[in-house]
mmCIF file of N, CA and C in Angstrom:
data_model
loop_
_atom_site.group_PDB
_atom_site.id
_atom_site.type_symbol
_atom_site.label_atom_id
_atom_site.label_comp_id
_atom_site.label_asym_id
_atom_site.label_seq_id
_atom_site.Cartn_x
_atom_site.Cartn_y
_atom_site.Cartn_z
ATOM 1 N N UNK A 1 -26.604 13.735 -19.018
ATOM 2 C CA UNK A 1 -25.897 12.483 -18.935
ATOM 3 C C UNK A 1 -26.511 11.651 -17.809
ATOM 4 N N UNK A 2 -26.757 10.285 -18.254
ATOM 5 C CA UNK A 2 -27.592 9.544 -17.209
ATOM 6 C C UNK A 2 -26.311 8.390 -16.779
ATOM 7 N N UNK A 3 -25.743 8.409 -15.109
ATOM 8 C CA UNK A 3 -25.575 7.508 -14.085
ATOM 9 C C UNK A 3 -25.778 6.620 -13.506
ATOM 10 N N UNK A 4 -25.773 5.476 -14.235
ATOM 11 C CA UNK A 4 -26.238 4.068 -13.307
ATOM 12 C C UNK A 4 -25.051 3.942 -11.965
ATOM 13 N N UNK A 5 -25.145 3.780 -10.782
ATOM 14 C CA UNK A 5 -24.519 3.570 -9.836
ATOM 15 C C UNK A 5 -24.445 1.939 -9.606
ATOM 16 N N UNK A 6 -23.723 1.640 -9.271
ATOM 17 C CA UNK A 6 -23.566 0.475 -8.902
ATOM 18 C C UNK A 6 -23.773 -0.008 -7.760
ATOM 19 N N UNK A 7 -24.444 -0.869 -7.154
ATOM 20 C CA UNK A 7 -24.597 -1.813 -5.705
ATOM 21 C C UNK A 7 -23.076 -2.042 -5.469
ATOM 22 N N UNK A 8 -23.205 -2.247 -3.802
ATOM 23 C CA UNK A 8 -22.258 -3.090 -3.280
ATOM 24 C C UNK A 8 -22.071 -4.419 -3.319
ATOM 25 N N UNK A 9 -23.351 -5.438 -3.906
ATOM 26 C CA UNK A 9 -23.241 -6.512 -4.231
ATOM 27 C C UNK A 9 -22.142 -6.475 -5.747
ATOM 28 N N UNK A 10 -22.974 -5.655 -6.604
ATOM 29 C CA UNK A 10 -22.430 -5.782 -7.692
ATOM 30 C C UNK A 10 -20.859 -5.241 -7.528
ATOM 31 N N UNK A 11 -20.575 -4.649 -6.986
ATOM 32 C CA UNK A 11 -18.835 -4.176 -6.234
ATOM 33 C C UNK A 11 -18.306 -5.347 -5.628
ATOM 34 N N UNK A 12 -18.730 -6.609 -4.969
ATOM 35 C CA UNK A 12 -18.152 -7.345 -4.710
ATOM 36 C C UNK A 12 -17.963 -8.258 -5.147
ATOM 37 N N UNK A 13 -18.616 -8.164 -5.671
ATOM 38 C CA UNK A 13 -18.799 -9.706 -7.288
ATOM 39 C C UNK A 13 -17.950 -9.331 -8.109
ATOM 40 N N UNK A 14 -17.647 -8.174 -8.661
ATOM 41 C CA UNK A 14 -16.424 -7.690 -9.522
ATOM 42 C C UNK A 14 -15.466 -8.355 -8.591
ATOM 43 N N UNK A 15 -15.370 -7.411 -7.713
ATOM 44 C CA UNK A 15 -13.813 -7.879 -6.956
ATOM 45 C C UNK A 15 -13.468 -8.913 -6.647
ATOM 46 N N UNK A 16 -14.467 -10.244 -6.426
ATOM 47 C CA UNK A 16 -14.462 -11.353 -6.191
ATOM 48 C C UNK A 16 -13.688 -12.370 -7.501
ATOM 49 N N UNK A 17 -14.159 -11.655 -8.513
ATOM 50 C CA UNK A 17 -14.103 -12.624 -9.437
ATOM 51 C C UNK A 17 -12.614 -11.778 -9.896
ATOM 52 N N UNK A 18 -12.128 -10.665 -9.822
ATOM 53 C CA UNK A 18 -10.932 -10.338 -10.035
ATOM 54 C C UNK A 18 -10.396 -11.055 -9.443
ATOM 55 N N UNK A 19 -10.283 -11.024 -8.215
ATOM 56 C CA UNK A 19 -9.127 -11.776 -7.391
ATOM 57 C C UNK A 19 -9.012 -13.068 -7.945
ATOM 58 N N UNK A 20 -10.128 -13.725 -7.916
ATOM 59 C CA UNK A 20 -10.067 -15.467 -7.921
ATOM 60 C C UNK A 20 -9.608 -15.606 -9.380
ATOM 61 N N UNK A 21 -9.541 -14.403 -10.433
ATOM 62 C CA UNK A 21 -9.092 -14.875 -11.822
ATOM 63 C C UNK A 21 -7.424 -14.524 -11.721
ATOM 64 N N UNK A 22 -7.023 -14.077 -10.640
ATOM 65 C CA UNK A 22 -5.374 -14.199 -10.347
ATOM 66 C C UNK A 22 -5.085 -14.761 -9.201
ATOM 67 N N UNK A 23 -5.636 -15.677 -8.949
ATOM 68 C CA UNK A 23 -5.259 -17.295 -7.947
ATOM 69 C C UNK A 23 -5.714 -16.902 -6.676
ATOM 70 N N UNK A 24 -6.113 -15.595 -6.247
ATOM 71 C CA UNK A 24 -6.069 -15.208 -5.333
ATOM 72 C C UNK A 24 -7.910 -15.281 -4.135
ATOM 73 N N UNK A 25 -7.806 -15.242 -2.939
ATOM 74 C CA UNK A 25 -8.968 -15.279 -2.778
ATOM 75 C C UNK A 25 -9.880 -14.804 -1.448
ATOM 76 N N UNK A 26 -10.801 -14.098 -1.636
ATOM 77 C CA UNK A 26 -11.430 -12.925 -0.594
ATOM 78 C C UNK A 26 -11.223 -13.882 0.712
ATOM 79 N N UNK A 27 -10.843 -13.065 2.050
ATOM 80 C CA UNK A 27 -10.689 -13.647 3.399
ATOM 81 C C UNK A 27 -11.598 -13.097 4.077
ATOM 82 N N UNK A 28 -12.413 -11.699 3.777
ATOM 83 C CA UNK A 28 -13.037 -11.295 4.935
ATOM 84 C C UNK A 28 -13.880 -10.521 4.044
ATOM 85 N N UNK A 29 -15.382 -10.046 4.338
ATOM 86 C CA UNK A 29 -16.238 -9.622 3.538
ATOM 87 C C UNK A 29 -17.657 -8.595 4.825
ATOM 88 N N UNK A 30 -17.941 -7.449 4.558
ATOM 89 C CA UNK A 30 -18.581 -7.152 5.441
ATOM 90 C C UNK A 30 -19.227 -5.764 4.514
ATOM 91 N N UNK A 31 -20.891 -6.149 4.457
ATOM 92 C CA UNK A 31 -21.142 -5.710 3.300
ATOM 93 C C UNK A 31 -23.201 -5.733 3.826
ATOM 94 N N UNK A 32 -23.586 -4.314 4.067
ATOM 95 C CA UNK A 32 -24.646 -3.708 4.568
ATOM 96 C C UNK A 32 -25.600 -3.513 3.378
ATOM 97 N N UNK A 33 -25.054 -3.410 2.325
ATOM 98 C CA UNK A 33 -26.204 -2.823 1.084
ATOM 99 C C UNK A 33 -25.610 -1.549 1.238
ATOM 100 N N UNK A 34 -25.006 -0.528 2.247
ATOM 101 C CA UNK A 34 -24.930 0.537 1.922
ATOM 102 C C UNK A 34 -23.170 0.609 2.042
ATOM 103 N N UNK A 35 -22.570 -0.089 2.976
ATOM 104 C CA UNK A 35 -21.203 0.165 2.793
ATOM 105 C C UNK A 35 -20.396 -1.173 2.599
ATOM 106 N N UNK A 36 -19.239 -1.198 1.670
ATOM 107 C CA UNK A 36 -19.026 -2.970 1.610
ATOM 108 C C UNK A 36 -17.095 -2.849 2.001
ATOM 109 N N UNK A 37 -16.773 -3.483 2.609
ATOM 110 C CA UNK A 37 -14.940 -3.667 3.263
ATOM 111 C C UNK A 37 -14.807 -5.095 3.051
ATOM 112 N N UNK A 38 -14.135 -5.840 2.424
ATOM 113 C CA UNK A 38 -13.623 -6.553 1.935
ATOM 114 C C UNK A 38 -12.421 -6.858 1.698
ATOM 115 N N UNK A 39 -11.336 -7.873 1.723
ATOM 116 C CA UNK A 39 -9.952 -7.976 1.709
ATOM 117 C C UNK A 39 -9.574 -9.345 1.595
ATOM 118 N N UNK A 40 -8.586 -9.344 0.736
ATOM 119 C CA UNK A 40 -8.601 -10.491 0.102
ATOM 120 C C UNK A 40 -6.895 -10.564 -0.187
ATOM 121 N N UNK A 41 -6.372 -12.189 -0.258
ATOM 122 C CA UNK A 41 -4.814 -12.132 -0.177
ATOM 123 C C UNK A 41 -4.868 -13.056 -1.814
ATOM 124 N N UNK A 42 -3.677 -12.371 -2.162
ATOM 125 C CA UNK A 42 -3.368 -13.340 -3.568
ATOM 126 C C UNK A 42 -2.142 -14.110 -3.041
ATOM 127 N N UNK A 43 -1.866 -15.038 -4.189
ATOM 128 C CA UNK A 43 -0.882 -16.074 -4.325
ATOM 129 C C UNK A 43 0.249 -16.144 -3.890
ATOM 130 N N UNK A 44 1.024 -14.732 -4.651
ATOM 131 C CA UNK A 44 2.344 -14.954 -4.475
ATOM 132 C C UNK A 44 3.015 -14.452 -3.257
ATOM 133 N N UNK A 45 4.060 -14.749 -2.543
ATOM 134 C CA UNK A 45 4.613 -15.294 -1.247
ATOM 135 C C UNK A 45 5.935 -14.909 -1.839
ATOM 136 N N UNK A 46 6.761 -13.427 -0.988
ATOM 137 C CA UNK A 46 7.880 -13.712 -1.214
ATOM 138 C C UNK A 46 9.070 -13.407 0.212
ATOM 139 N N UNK A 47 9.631 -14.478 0.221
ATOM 140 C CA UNK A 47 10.321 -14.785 1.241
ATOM 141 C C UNK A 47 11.970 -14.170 1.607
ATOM 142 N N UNK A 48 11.402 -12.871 2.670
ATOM 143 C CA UNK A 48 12.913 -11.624 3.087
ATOM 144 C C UNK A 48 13.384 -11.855 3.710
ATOM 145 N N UNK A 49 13.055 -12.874 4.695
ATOM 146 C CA UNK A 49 14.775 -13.805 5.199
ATOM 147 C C UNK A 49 13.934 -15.269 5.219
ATOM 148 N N UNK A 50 14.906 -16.180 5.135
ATOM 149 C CA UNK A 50 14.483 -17.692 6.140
ATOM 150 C C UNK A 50 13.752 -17.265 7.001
ATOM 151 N N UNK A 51 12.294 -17.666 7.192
ATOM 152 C CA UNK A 51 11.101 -18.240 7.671
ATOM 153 C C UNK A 51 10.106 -17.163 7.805
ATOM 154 N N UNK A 52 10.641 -16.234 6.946
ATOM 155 C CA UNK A 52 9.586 -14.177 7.312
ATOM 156 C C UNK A 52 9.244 -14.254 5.785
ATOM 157 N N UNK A 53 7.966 -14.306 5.756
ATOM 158 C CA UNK A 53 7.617 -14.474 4.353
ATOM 159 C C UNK A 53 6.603 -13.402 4.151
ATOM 160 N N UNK A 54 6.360 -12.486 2.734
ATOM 161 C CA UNK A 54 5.460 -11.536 3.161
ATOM 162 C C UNK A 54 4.103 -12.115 1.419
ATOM 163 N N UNK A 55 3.165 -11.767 1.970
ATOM 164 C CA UNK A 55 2.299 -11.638 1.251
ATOM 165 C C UNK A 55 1.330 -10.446 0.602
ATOM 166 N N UNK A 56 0.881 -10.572 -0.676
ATOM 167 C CA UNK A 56 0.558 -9.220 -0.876
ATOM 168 C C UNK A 56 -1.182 -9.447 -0.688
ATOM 169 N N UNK A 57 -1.722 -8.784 -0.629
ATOM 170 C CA UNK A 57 -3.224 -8.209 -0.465
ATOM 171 C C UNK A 57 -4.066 -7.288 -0.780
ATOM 172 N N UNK A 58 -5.028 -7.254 -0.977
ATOM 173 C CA UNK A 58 -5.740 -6.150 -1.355
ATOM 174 C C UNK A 58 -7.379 -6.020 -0.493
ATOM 175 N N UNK A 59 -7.617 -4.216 0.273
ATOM 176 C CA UNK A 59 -8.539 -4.244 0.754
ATOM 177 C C UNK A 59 -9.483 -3.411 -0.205
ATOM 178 N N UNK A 60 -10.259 -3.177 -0.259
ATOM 179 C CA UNK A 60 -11.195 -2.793 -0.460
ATOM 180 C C UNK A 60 -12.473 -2.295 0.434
ATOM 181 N N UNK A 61 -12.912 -0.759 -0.441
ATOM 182 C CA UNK A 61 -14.068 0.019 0.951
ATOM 183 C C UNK A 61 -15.092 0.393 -0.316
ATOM 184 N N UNK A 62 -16.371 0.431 -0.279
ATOM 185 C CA UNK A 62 -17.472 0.740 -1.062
ATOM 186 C C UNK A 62 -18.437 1.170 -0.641
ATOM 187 N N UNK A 63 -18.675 2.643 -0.958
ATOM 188 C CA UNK A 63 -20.044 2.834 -0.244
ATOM 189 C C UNK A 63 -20.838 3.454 -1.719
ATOM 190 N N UNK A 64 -21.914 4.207 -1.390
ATOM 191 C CA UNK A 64 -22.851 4.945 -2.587
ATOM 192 C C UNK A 64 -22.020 5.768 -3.382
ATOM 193 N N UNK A 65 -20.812 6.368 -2.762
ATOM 194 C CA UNK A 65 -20.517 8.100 -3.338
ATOM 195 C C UNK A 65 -18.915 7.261 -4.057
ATOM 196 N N UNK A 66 -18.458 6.522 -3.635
ATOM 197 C CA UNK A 66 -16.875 6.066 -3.962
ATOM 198 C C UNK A 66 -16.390 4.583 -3.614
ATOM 199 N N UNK A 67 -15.305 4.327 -4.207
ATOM 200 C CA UNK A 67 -15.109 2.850 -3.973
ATOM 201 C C UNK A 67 -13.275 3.098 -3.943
ATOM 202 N N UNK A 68 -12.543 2.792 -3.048
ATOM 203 C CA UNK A 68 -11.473 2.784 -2.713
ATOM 204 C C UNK A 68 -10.508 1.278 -2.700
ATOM 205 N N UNK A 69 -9.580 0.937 -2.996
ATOM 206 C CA UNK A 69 -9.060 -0.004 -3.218
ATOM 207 C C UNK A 69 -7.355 0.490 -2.839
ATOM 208 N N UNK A 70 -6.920 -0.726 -1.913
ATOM 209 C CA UNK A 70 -5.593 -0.297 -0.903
ATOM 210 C C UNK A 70 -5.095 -1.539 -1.010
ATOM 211 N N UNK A 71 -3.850 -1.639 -1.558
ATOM 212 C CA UNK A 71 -3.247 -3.127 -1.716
ATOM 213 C C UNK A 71 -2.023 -2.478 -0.335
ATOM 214 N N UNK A 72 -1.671 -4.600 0.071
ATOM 215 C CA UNK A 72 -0.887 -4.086 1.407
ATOM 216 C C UNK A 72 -0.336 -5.368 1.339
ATOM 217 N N UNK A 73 1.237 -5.749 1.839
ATOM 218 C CA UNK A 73 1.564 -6.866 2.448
ATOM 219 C C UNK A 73 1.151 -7.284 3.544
#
């Protein structure tokens, strides 16, 4: 069985274009060719008392062997 691996470019271009196709959009990007961390906030905003509002997010870690994905308010 033959393994094409994927770049970290090509890992962030996915994730890029995920996010931005649900309104959402990358804030921080840090990306060597060998390891890529990335994190990015989407749209929706929901508000647990008057003026404390939480947002949801998603980080992301990519290196050669695995690619990890951690959503967070």
């Amino acid at each position: 069985m033959h393994s094409e691996k994927l770049t970290t470019e090509q890992v962030l271009d996915t994730f890029r274009e995920e996010v931005v196709a649900r309104g959402g959009k990358v804030t921080d990007t840090f990306n060597d060719g060998k390891r890529l961390f990335c994190r990015a906030v989407l749209p929706s905003v929901t508000e647990v008392r008057p003026g404390d509002r939480l947002q949801a997010g998603i980080a992301l870690k990519a290196t050669d062997e695995q690619i990890c994905v951690y959503p967070y308010t």
